Amino acid sequence: MRILFKNIKELLQVREEPIDFVSGKAMAHLPTIKNAYLLVEKGLISDFGKMENCPKIEADEVVDAAGKMVLPTWCDSHTHLVYAGNRESEFVDKIKGLSYQEIAEKGGGILNSAKILQNTSEDDLYNQSKTRLEEVMAVGTGAIEIKSGYGLTVEAELKMLRVIKRLKENYNLPIKATFLGAHAVPSEYKDNKEGYLRLIIDEMLPKVSEEHLADFVDVFCESGYFSVEDTQRILEAAKPFGLRPKIHVNQFTSLGGVKAGVEHNALSVDHLEEMEPDDIEALKNTKTMPVALPGCSFFLGIPYTPGRKMIDAGLPLALATDYNPGSSPSGNMNFVVSVACIKMKLTPEEAINAATINGAYAMGLQNEVGSITVGKKANLILTKPINSYYFIPYSFGEHQVERVFINGNQ
Ligand code: NIG
Ligand code: FE
C-alpha cells in the first residue's frame, strides 16, 4: 500500500537526521518544507521533499493536500485514560471553592475513582476506556502513554493494566503502559503506609512484571501521598524488573523529587508546576525529560509549569494532557498546545516540538514517531486548510485536524 500526499502547503517537523529530542534554543526551530510531497509505503514514511522533486509513481491513494499542512501526530506521554466513572460532583465542589487537597480529604479524589474502578468489571472498564482512546485519536493523538493507579489493590491494579494491554492489542498506535500503584495510600492503609509500600514492592511489582504488563513505573511524589524516600524505595524495587521511572513530581510542592528522579535515570519527570532553582539545575544536561501538563493547571486553577523559564535555562520540555477524571478531564492535545502558548508563553514552534518529538522521547518512542523522518511510522495529521501553522495554537478550543493517519491508514 502506497499513499502519496502531494501539494502539501507546509510539511512540519521535518527531521532528515533522526534526533532524540530538542532542548533550549533549538526548541524555537521547527523545520518545515513548503509545497511538499510525502510518500508512505507499508505504513512507514518512505520519502518526502519539495513538490518539484516529487517522483512520478503509481500510488494506491493520492491525497491532494493543497492549502493544508501535514505534521506528525501528537505524542501524549502522560495520561490516566483508563478509569471508571467520572468526578463531576467534585468539579462543582471545586467551583464552590474547595481545593484539590480538600476534596481528597473529604474522601473524593483518587480514592473515589479507585472505589468506582474496583467495582467495575474489566470488560466495562475496557469499553469506557476505548471510547476515550478513539476520541483522542480522532483529534490527532498517534502515540500515548497510559497509567494504572486507580486500582490500589493487587487485583484492581492488574485489571487496569490488562485493560491497557487489550488496548495495545486492538489499536494500532503505539501505547506505553505505566504502573502507578503508588498513586495514593488506600484508606485501609491510612495508618499503615509501610504496609501499602510492602504490598506494592512485594506483591504488585512482581505480578506486573510476570505478566509483562508495564513498560514504566510511576509514583505520585507529593506531601500527603508519597515522600521522596518512598519514591526512591519504589524506583529501586522496580529497577530489577526493568521498569524505568516516569514520575509525578512538584505538582503542589518541591520536595526534591526531581533530583531523585534524575538520580534514578527517570525517562521523565512530570507536572513541575512548582519549580525551585535547584529543580531546574538538577535537570540540566540529563536524559530526563521534563513534562508539563497545562490542562491540569487550567482545570485546577494551579500555577502553570514555568516552561518559558525552563526552556530559557536550556532545558527540553514535553507537553502532555494528563487525561484523568480528577485534574484534567480532557485528552485533547490541540488544547494543550494552545494553552502552552497562551499561558506558558511557548512559541508555536516550541509547543509543537514539545508535543511531538519531545513527547515521543518521554515514552521512549523517538525512533518510531514524533517527526517526519524516513523509516518512522506514518502517523500523521492532515490539517484543514489553514493559512499558517500559528493557527493551530491560535484557534484554541477548536482543532485543525481534518484527517488522522496511523501507520498510513485513516
Ligand atoms: O496527574 N496528581 C496525581 N494524579 C493525577 C490526578 C489524579 C486524580 O485526581 O484522579 C494527576 O493530576
Ligand atoms: Fe498524572
Tab-separated table of C-alpha atoms and ligand atoms in Angstrom:
chain	number	residue	atom	x	y	z
A	1	MET	CA	0.000	0.000	0.000
A	2	ARG	CA	1.435	3.318	-1.156
A	3	ILE	CA	-0.019	6.707	-0.300
A	4	LEU	CA	1.203	9.922	-1.832
A	5	PHE	CA	0.420	13.246	-0.187
A	6	LYS	CA	1.004	15.949	-2.756
A	7	ASN	CA	0.842	19.750	-2.866
A	8	ILE	CA	1.247	19.939	0.921
A	9	LYS	CA	1.214	23.614	1.765
A	10	GLU	CA	3.747	23.015	4.535
A	11	LEU	CA	5.175	19.782	5.891
A	12	LEU	CA	6.011	20.315	9.568
A	13	GLN	CA	8.617	18.833	11.891
A	14	VAL	CA	10.888	17.504	9.143
A	15	ARG	CA	13.977	15.847	10.586
A	16	GLU	CA	16.192	14.337	7.890
A	17	GLU	CA	18.586	13.068	10.553
A	18	PRO	CA	16.905	11.311	13.466
A	19	ILE	CA	17.160	13.152	16.776
A	20	ASP	CA	16.211	12.152	20.316
A	21	PHE	CA	14.712	15.454	21.464
A	22	VAL	CA	15.224	19.203	21.257
A	23	SER	CA	16.115	21.493	24.130
A	24	GLY	CA	16.719	25.137	24.941
A	25	LYS	CA	17.106	27.475	21.984
A	26	ALA	CA	16.751	24.617	19.485
A	27	MET	CA	13.111	24.302	20.544
A	28	ALA	CA	12.363	27.578	18.783
A	29	HIS	CA	13.173	25.970	15.446
A	30	LEU	CA	10.527	23.874	13.717
A	31	PRO	CA	11.966	22.615	10.434
A	32	THR	CA	9.438	22.592	7.578
A	33	ILE	CA	9.220	22.183	3.813
A	34	LYS	CA	6.799	24.398	1.922
A	35	ASN	CA	4.966	22.968	-1.102
A	36	ALA	CA	5.968	19.419	-0.303
A	37	TYR	CA	5.141	15.811	-1.049
A	38	LEU	CA	5.242	12.864	1.323
A	39	LEU	CA	5.260	9.214	0.359
A	40	VAL	CA	4.052	6.430	2.649
A	41	GLU	CA	4.852	2.791	1.952
A	42	LYS	CA	3.792	-0.174	4.099
A	43	GLY	CA	2.756	2.167	6.880
A	44	LEU	CA	6.087	3.985	7.074
A	45	ILE	CA	7.328	7.327	5.806
A	46	SER	CA	9.465	6.377	2.816
A	47	ASP	CA	10.221	9.682	1.100
A	48	PHE	CA	9.437	13.405	1.192
A	49	GLY	CA	10.704	16.607	-0.295
A	50	LYS	CA	9.819	19.611	-2.404
A	51	MET	CA	6.892	19.118	-4.771
A	52	GLU	CA	9.109	19.892	-7.762
A	53	ASN	CA	11.102	16.739	-6.943
A	54	CYS	CA	8.044	14.549	-6.444
A	55	PRO	CA	8.717	11.149	-8.043
A	56	LYS	CA	6.354	10.013	-10.796
A	57	ILE	CA	4.994	6.893	-9.208
A	58	GLU	CA	1.817	4.863	-9.047
A	59	ALA	CA	0.242	5.247	-5.620
A	60	ASP	CA	-2.776	3.346	-4.279
A	61	GLU	CA	-4.096	6.573	-2.837
A	62	VAL	CA	-3.241	10.157	-3.684
A	63	VAL	CA	-4.139	12.792	-1.122
A	64	ASP	CA	-4.217	16.281	-2.546
A	65	ALA	CA	-3.190	18.430	0.427
A	66	ALA	CA	-3.386	21.781	-1.340
A	67	GLY	CA	-3.839	24.537	1.250
A	68	LYS	CA	-3.322	22.037	4.097
A	69	MET	CA	-0.440	21.055	6.322
A	70	VAL	CA	0.899	17.657	7.322
A	71	LEU	CA	2.593	17.047	10.650
A	72	PRO	CA	3.367	14.060	12.884
A	73	THR	CA	0.501	13.061	15.159
A	74	TRP	CA	0.620	14.316	18.739
A	75	CYS	CA	2.596	12.219	21.214
A	76	ASP	CA	0.758	12.270	24.547
A	77	SER	CA	3.287	10.944	27.066
A	78	HIS	CA	1.194	11.222	30.251
A	79	THR	CA	-2.405	10.046	30.617
A	80	HIS	CA	-4.647	8.152	33.017
A	81	LEU	CA	-7.126	7.394	30.241
A	82	VAL	CA	-8.187	4.060	31.743
A	83	TYR	CA	-10.579	4.964	34.546
A	84	ALA	CA	-14.121	4.215	35.625
A	85	GLY	CA	-16.935	6.698	36.054
A	86	ASN	CA	-16.322	10.393	36.411
A	87	ARG	CA	-15.990	13.049	39.104
A	88	GLU	CA	-18.346	15.835	38.021
A	89	SER	CA	-19.602	16.374	41.555
A	90	GLU	CA	-16.082	17.212	42.704
A	91	PHE	CA	-15.905	19.633	39.805
A	92	VAL	CA	-18.786	21.523	41.330
A	93	ASP	CA	-17.159	21.370	44.795
A	94	LYS	CA	-14.109	22.913	43.173
A	95	ILE	CA	-16.160	25.715	41.634
A	96	LYS	CA	-17.535	26.394	45.100
A	97	GLY	CA	-14.030	26.847	46.438
A	98	LEU	CA	-12.677	23.527	47.674
A	99	SER	CA	-9.071	22.761	46.731
A	100	TYR	CA	-7.819	19.515	45.180
A	101	GLN	CA	-6.386	18.523	48.570
A	102	GLU	CA	-9.595	19.405	50.473
A	103	ILE	CA	-11.645	17.268	48.088
A	104	ALA	CA	-9.250	14.374	48.597
A	105	GLU	CA	-9.517	14.764	52.399
A	106	LYS	CA	-13.336	14.545	52.085
A	107	GLY	CA	-12.950	11.060	50.533
A	108	GLY	CA	-13.021	12.334	46.980
A	109	GLY	CA	-10.087	12.408	44.621
A	110	ILE	CA	-8.063	9.389	43.615
A	111	LEU	CA	-9.642	7.167	46.313
A	112	ASN	CA	-13.081	7.969	44.956
A	113	SER	CA	-12.042	6.875	41.447
A	114	ALA	CA	-10.408	3.762	42.920
A	115	LYS	CA	-13.627	2.734	44.683
A	116	ILE	CA	-15.574	3.009	41.422
A	117	LEU	CA	-12.917	1.170	39.441
A	118	GLN	CA	-12.685	-1.692	41.936
A	119	ASN	CA	-16.415	-2.270	41.386
A	120	THR	CA	-16.237	-2.086	37.589
A	121	SER	CA	-15.704	-5.225	35.505
A	122	GLU	CA	-12.695	-5.499	33.245
A	123	ASP	CA	-14.917	-5.516	30.156
A	124	ASP	CA	-16.810	-2.443	31.266
A	125	LEU	CA	-13.554	-0.657	32.060
A	126	TYR	CA	-12.209	-1.593	28.635
A	127	ASN	CA	-15.308	-0.252	26.910
A	128	GLN	CA	-15.278	3.041	28.825
A	129	SER	CA	-11.588	3.492	28.075
A	130	LYS	CA	-11.654	2.595	24.405
A	131	THR	CA	-14.240	5.297	23.745
A	132	ARG	CA	-11.817	7.873	25.166
A	133	LEU	CA	-8.923	6.447	23.188
A	134	GLU	CA	-10.894	6.701	19.948
A	135	GLU	CA	-11.884	10.270	20.787
A	136	VAL	CA	-8.310	11.443	21.321
A	137	MET	CA	-7.095	9.645	18.208
A	138	ALA	CA	-9.755	11.449	16.187
A	139	VAL	CA	-8.256	14.781	17.228
A	140	GLY	CA	-4.713	13.861	16.383
A	141	THR	CA	-3.095	11.706	19.070
A	142	GLY	CA	-0.998	8.995	17.441
A	143	ALA	CA	1.072	7.662	20.366
A	144	ILE	CA	0.056	7.564	24.003
A	145	GLU	CA	1.133	6.511	27.470
A	146	ILE	CA	-1.494	5.220	29.925
A	147	LYS	CA	-1.050	4.695	33.665
A	148	SER	CA	-2.605	2.406	36.232
A	149	GLY	CA	-3.130	3.902	39.700
A	150	TYR	CA	-6.899	3.863	40.186
A	151	GLY	CA	-6.856	0.234	41.329
A	152	LEU	CA	-4.797	0.406	44.533
A	153	THR	CA	-5.333	-3.298	45.242
A	154	VAL	CA	-3.329	-6.072	43.614
A	155	GLU	CA	-6.327	-7.263	41.618
A	156	ALA	CA	-7.578	-3.842	40.544
A	157	GLU	CA	-4.128	-2.615	39.501
A	158	LEU	CA	-3.716	-5.758	37.383
A	159	LYS	CA	-7.198	-5.203	35.951
A	160	MET	CA	-6.256	-1.703	34.819
A	161	LEU	CA	-3.001	-2.880	33.282
A	162	ARG	CA	-4.747	-5.754	31.494
A	163	VAL	CA	-7.153	-3.234	30.010
A	164	ILE	CA	-4.185	-1.199	28.755
A	165	LYS	CA	-2.749	-4.401	27.291
A	166	ARG	CA	-6.024	-5.055	25.457
A	167	LEU	CA	-5.965	-1.515	24.078
A	168	LYS	CA	-2.418	-2.182	22.844
A	169	GLU	CA	-3.606	-5.340	21.106
A	170	ASN	CA	-6.658	-3.796	19.491
A	171	TYR	CA	-5.426	-0.367	18.390
A	172	ASN	CA	-2.542	0.194	16.050
A	173	LEU	CA	-0.998	3.276	17.624
A	174	PRO	CA	1.981	2.877	19.963
A	175	ILE	CA	0.732	2.612	23.567
A	176	LYS	CA	3.022	2.503	26.601
A	177	ALA	CA	1.814	1.246	29.986
A	178	THR	CA	2.973	2.660	33.310
A	179	PHE	CA	2.461	1.009	36.691
A	180	LEU	CA	1.360	3.673	39.188
A	181	GLY	CA	0.433	1.579	42.227
A	182	ALA	CA	1.837	4.436	44.341
A	183	HIS	CA	-0.823	6.936	43.290
A	184	ALA	CA	-2.462	7.293	46.718
A	185	VAL	CA	-2.480	5.409	50.009
A	186	PRO	CA	-5.753	3.405	50.151
A	187	SER	CA	-7.985	4.043	53.182
A	188	GLU	CA	-7.344	0.533	54.571
A	189	TYR	CA	-3.685	1.552	54.891
A	190	LYS	CA	-4.389	5.060	56.182
A	191	ASP	CA	-2.341	4.437	59.328
A	192	ASN	CA	-0.030	1.906	57.754
A	193	LYS	CA	1.633	3.376	54.684
A	194	GLU	CA	4.516	0.967	55.229
A	195	GLY	CA	2.059	-1.889	54.681
A	196	TYR	CA	0.965	-0.430	51.373
A	197	LEU	CA	4.577	0.144	50.271
A	198	ARG	CA	5.257	-3.508	51.046
A	199	LEU	CA	2.220	-4.537	49.024
A	200	ILE	CA	3.500	-2.535	46.039
A	201	ILE	CA	7.049	-3.818	46.344
A	202	ASP	CA	6.469	-7.430	47.363
A	203	GLU	CA	3.269	-8.259	45.519
A	204	MET	CA	2.274	-5.804	42.841
A	205	LEU	CA	5.635	-5.246	41.138
A	206	PRO	CA	6.472	-8.977	40.740
A	207	LYS	CA	2.984	-9.748	39.392
A	208	VAL	CA	3.007	-6.807	36.986
A	209	SER	CA	6.357	-7.950	35.716
A	210	GLU	CA	5.391	-11.612	35.464
A	211	GLU	CA	2.514	-10.746	33.148
A	212	HIS	CA	4.630	-8.173	31.244
A	213	LEU	CA	2.008	-5.550	31.925
A	214	ALA	CA	4.113	-2.387	32.282
A	215	ASP	CA	6.822	-0.507	30.439
A	216	PHE	CA	7.430	2.107	33.137
A	217	VAL	CA	6.921	2.780	36.845
A	218	ASP	CA	5.447	5.941	38.348
A	219	VAL	CA	4.960	7.375	41.855
A	220	PHE	CA	2.917	10.407	42.963
A	221	CYS	CA	5.711	12.101	44.930
A	222	GLU	CA	3.857	14.755	46.924
A	223	SER	CA	3.175	15.662	50.521
A	224	GLY	CA	0.181	13.670	51.717
A	225	TYR	CA	0.934	10.986	49.119
A	226	PHE	CA	4.448	9.507	48.762
A	227	SER	CA	7.637	11.097	50.113
A	228	VAL	CA	10.925	11.332	48.245
A	229	GLU	CA	12.154	8.421	50.336
A	230	ASP	CA	9.081	6.301	49.496
A	231	THR	CA	9.608	7.204	45.851
A	232	GLN	CA	13.243	6.137	45.932
A	233	ARG	CA	12.310	2.812	47.505
A	234	ILE	CA	9.746	2.054	44.840
A	235	LEU	CA	12.046	3.086	41.997
A	236	GLU	CA	14.813	0.886	43.435
A	237	ALA	CA	12.440	-2.037	43.731
A	238	ALA	CA	11.232	-1.551	40.143
A	239	LYS	CA	14.732	-1.427	38.664
A	240	PRO	CA	15.379	-5.211	38.606
A	241	PHE	CA	12.128	-5.574	36.667
A	242	GLY	CA	13.436	-3.206	34.000
A	243	LEU	CA	10.829	-0.529	34.726
A	244	ARG	CA	12.226	2.932	34.041
A	245	PRO	CA	10.660	5.750	36.097
A	246	LYS	CA	8.279	8.406	34.807
A	247	ILE	CA	7.171	10.198	37.933
A	248	HIS	CA	4.640	12.729	39.228
A	249	VAL	CA	6.654	15.447	40.990
A	250	ASN	CA	6.342	19.073	42.090
A	251	GLN	CA	2.610	19.381	41.394
A	252	PHE	CA	1.991	21.241	44.652
A	253	THR	CA	5.355	21.187	46.441
A	254	SER	CA	9.006	20.965	45.534
A	255	LEU	CA	10.271	18.165	47.783
A	256	GLY	CA	13.412	17.091	45.937
A	257	GLY	CA	11.640	14.525	43.780
A	258	VAL	CA	13.055	15.986	40.569
A	259	LYS	CA	16.616	15.336	41.698
A	260	ALA	CA	15.673	11.868	42.938
A	261	GLY	CA	14.087	11.137	39.548
A	262	VAL	CA	17.196	12.227	37.677
A	263	GLU	CA	19.353	10.109	40.001
A	264	HIS	CA	17.205	7.105	39.162
A	265	ASN	CA	17.552	7.763	35.441
A	266	ALA	CA	13.890	8.681	35.081
A	267	LEU	CA	12.771	8.946	31.483
A	268	SER	CA	10.580	11.857	32.517
A	269	VAL	CA	9.530	13.960	35.479
A	270	ASP	CA	6.023	15.286	35.075
A	271	HIS	CA	3.818	18.149	36.387
A	272	LEU	CA	6.509	20.573	37.697
A	273	GLU	CA	4.070	23.363	38.491
A	274	GLU	CA	6.306	24.312	41.450
A	275	MET	CA	9.922	24.602	40.367
A	276	GLU	CA	12.779	25.812	42.565
A	277	PRO	CA	16.128	26.816	41.037
A	278	ASP	CA	17.594	23.519	42.314
A	279	ASP	CA	14.994	21.549	40.382
A	280	ILE	CA	15.961	23.301	37.148
A	281	GLU	CA	19.661	22.741	37.886
A	282	ALA	CA	19.069	19.046	38.543
A	283	LEU	CA	17.595	18.596	35.068
A	284	LYS	CA	20.383	20.276	33.106
A	285	ASN	CA	22.354	18.011	30.734
A	286	THR	CA	20.469	14.881	31.717
A	287	LYS	CA	18.443	12.306	29.813
A	288	THR	CA	15.330	13.054	31.874
A	289	MET	CA	12.563	14.894	30.016
A	290	PRO	CA	10.556	17.467	31.994
A	291	VAL	CA	6.872	17.195	31.072
A	292	ALA	CA	4.324	19.987	31.554
A	293	LEU	CA	0.611	19.263	31.873
A	294	PRO	CA	-1.094	22.611	31.282
A	295	GLY	CA	-4.572	21.065	31.069
A	296	CYS	CA	-4.225	20.197	34.765
A	297	SER	CA	-3.178	23.759	35.681
A	298	PHE	CA	-6.095	25.097	33.666
A	299	PHE	CA	-8.646	22.785	35.259
A	300	LEU	CA	-7.431	23.026	38.859
A	301	GLY	CA	-6.507	26.697	38.704
A	302	ILE	CA	-2.987	25.998	39.958
A	303	PRO	CA	0.202	27.599	38.574
A	304	TYR	CA	1.451	26.620	35.139
A	305	THR	CA	4.787	24.864	34.824
A	306	PRO	CA	7.351	27.644	34.226
A	307	GLY	CA	8.062	26.308	30.753
A	308	ARG	CA	9.358	29.598	29.404
A	309	LYS	CA	11.914	29.825	32.197
A	310	MET	CA	12.910	26.185	31.796
A	311	ILE	CA	13.476	26.436	28.043
A	312	ASP	CA	15.392	29.691	28.540
A	313	ALA	CA	17.587	27.815	31.018
A	314	GLY	CA	18.443	25.375	28.230
A	315	LEU	CA	16.123	22.514	29.213
A	316	PRO	CA	13.941	20.471	26.897
A	317	LEU	CA	10.200	20.342	27.566
A	318	ALA	CA	7.419	17.978	26.546
A	319	LEU	CA	3.682	18.628	26.709
A	320	ALA	CA	1.047	16.051	27.622
A	321	THR	CA	-2.632	16.036	28.599
A	322	ASP	CA	-2.648	14.168	31.947
A	323	TYR	CA	-6.108	12.972	30.801
A	324	ASN	CA	-7.807	11.828	34.047
A	325	PRO	CA	-11.128	12.269	35.868
A	326	GLY	CA	-9.791	14.444	38.699
A	327	SER	CA	-7.379	17.044	37.455
A	328	SER	CA	-7.658	17.089	33.674
A	329	PRO	CA	-10.761	15.533	32.157
A	330	SER	CA	-9.662	16.198	28.592
A	331	GLY	CA	-7.259	14.323	26.364
A	332	ASN	CA	-7.211	16.922	23.627
A	333	MET	CA	-3.608	17.690	22.712
A	334	ASN	CA	-4.676	20.579	20.469
A	335	PHE	CA	-5.954	22.375	23.548
A	336	VAL	CA	-2.749	21.595	25.456
A	337	VAL	CA	-0.658	23.088	22.641
A	338	SER	CA	-2.816	26.242	22.688
A	339	VAL	CA	-2.664	26.648	26.459
A	340	ALA	CA	1.115	26.141	26.435
A	341	CYS	CA	1.394	29.088	24.048
A	342	ILE	CA	-1.208	31.279	25.711
A	343	LYS	CA	-0.391	30.680	29.366
A	344	MET	CA	3.171	29.362	29.427
A	345	LYS	CA	4.388	31.689	26.662
A	346	LEU	CA	5.820	28.979	24.486
A	347	THR	CA	6.035	29.925	20.822
A	348	PRO	CA	4.071	27.739	18.384
A	349	GLU	CA	7.370	26.170	17.258
A	350	GLU	CA	8.307	25.298	20.844
A	351	ALA	CA	4.866	23.940	21.630
A	352	ILE	CA	4.772	21.759	18.509
A	353	ASN	CA	8.260	20.401	19.255
A	354	ALA	CA	7.159	19.729	22.836
A	355	ALA	CA	4.012	17.882	21.717
A	356	THR	CA	5.669	15.736	19.035
A	357	ILE	CA	9.356	14.773	19.176
A	358	ASN	CA	9.854	15.555	22.872
A	359	GLY	CA	6.642	13.740	23.777
A	360	ALA	CA	7.839	10.750	21.760
A	361	TYR	CA	11.116	10.766	23.712
A	362	ALA	CA	9.209	10.876	27.004
A	363	MET	CA	7.734	7.476	26.031
A	364	GLY	CA	10.920	6.014	24.556
A	365	LEU	CA	9.316	6.203	21.120
A	366	GLN	CA	11.578	8.739	19.435
A	367	ASN	CA	12.720	6.188	16.844
A	368	GLU	CA	9.153	5.377	15.811
A	369	VAL	CA	7.139	8.594	15.897
A	370	GLY	CA	7.345	12.325	16.604
A	371	SER	CA	8.875	13.649	13.389
A	372	ILE	CA	8.747	13.410	9.621
A	373	THR	CA	11.754	11.134	9.144
A	374	VAL	CA	12.213	8.296	6.661
A	375	GLY	CA	11.513	4.961	8.349
A	376	LYS	CA	9.249	6.340	11.065
A	377	LYS	CA	5.607	5.335	11.307
A	378	ALA	CA	3.277	7.253	9.017
A	379	ASN	CA	1.305	8.584	11.989
A	380	LEU	CA	0.201	11.859	10.511
A	381	ILE	CA	-2.203	14.732	10.907
A	382	LEU	CA	-3.595	16.317	7.760
A	383	THR	CA	-4.910	19.721	8.764
A	384	LYS	CA	-7.891	21.601	7.462
A	385	PRO	CA	-6.948	24.411	5.049
A	386	ILE	CA	-5.071	26.942	7.199
A	387	ASN	CA	-3.001	29.999	6.495
A	388	SER	CA	-0.057	29.209	8.758
A	389	TYR	CA	0.749	26.714	11.498
A	390	TYR	CA	0.342	29.521	14.036
A	391	PHE	CA	-3.349	28.926	13.519
A	392	ILE	CA	-3.091	25.547	15.307
A	393	PRO	CA	-2.498	27.038	18.799
A	394	TYR	CA	-4.250	30.298	17.960
A	395	SER	CA	-7.635	28.674	17.354
A	396	PHE	CA	-7.926	27.452	20.960
A	397	GLY	CA	-10.866	25.244	21.806
A	398	GLU	CA	-11.111	24.290	18.139
A	399	HIS	CA	-8.866	21.903	16.288
A	400	GLN	CA	-7.465	21.998	12.804
A	401	VAL	CA	-7.310	18.240	12.322
A	402	GLU	CA	-9.066	17.114	9.138
A	403	ARG	CA	-7.780	13.534	8.883
A	404	VAL	CA	-5.568	11.359	11.064
A	405	PHE	CA	-3.440	8.530	9.666
A	406	ILE	CA	-1.978	5.759	11.827
A	407	ASN	CA	0.550	3.569	10.011
A	408	GLY	CA	-0.711	5.235	6.864
A	409	ASN	CA	-4.346	4.179	7.469
A	410	GLN	CA	-7.047	6.716	8.181
B	1	NIG	O1	-1.639	13.661	37.394
B	1	NIG	N1	-1.582	14.092	40.641
B	1	NIG	C1	-1.815	12.904	40.610
B	1	NIG	N2	-2.512	12.229	39.720
B	1	NIG	C2	-3.346	12.808	38.710
B	1	NIG	C3	-4.679	13.213	39.219
B	1	NIG	C4	-5.396	12.082	39.746
B	1	NIG	C5	-6.814	12.364	40.152
B	1	NIG	O2	-7.119	13.405	40.746
B	1	NIG	O3	-7.623	11.489	39.866
B	1	NIG	C6	-2.641	13.945	38.037
B	1	NIG	O4	-3.028	15.109	38.125
B	2	FE	FE	-0.961	12.444	36.039
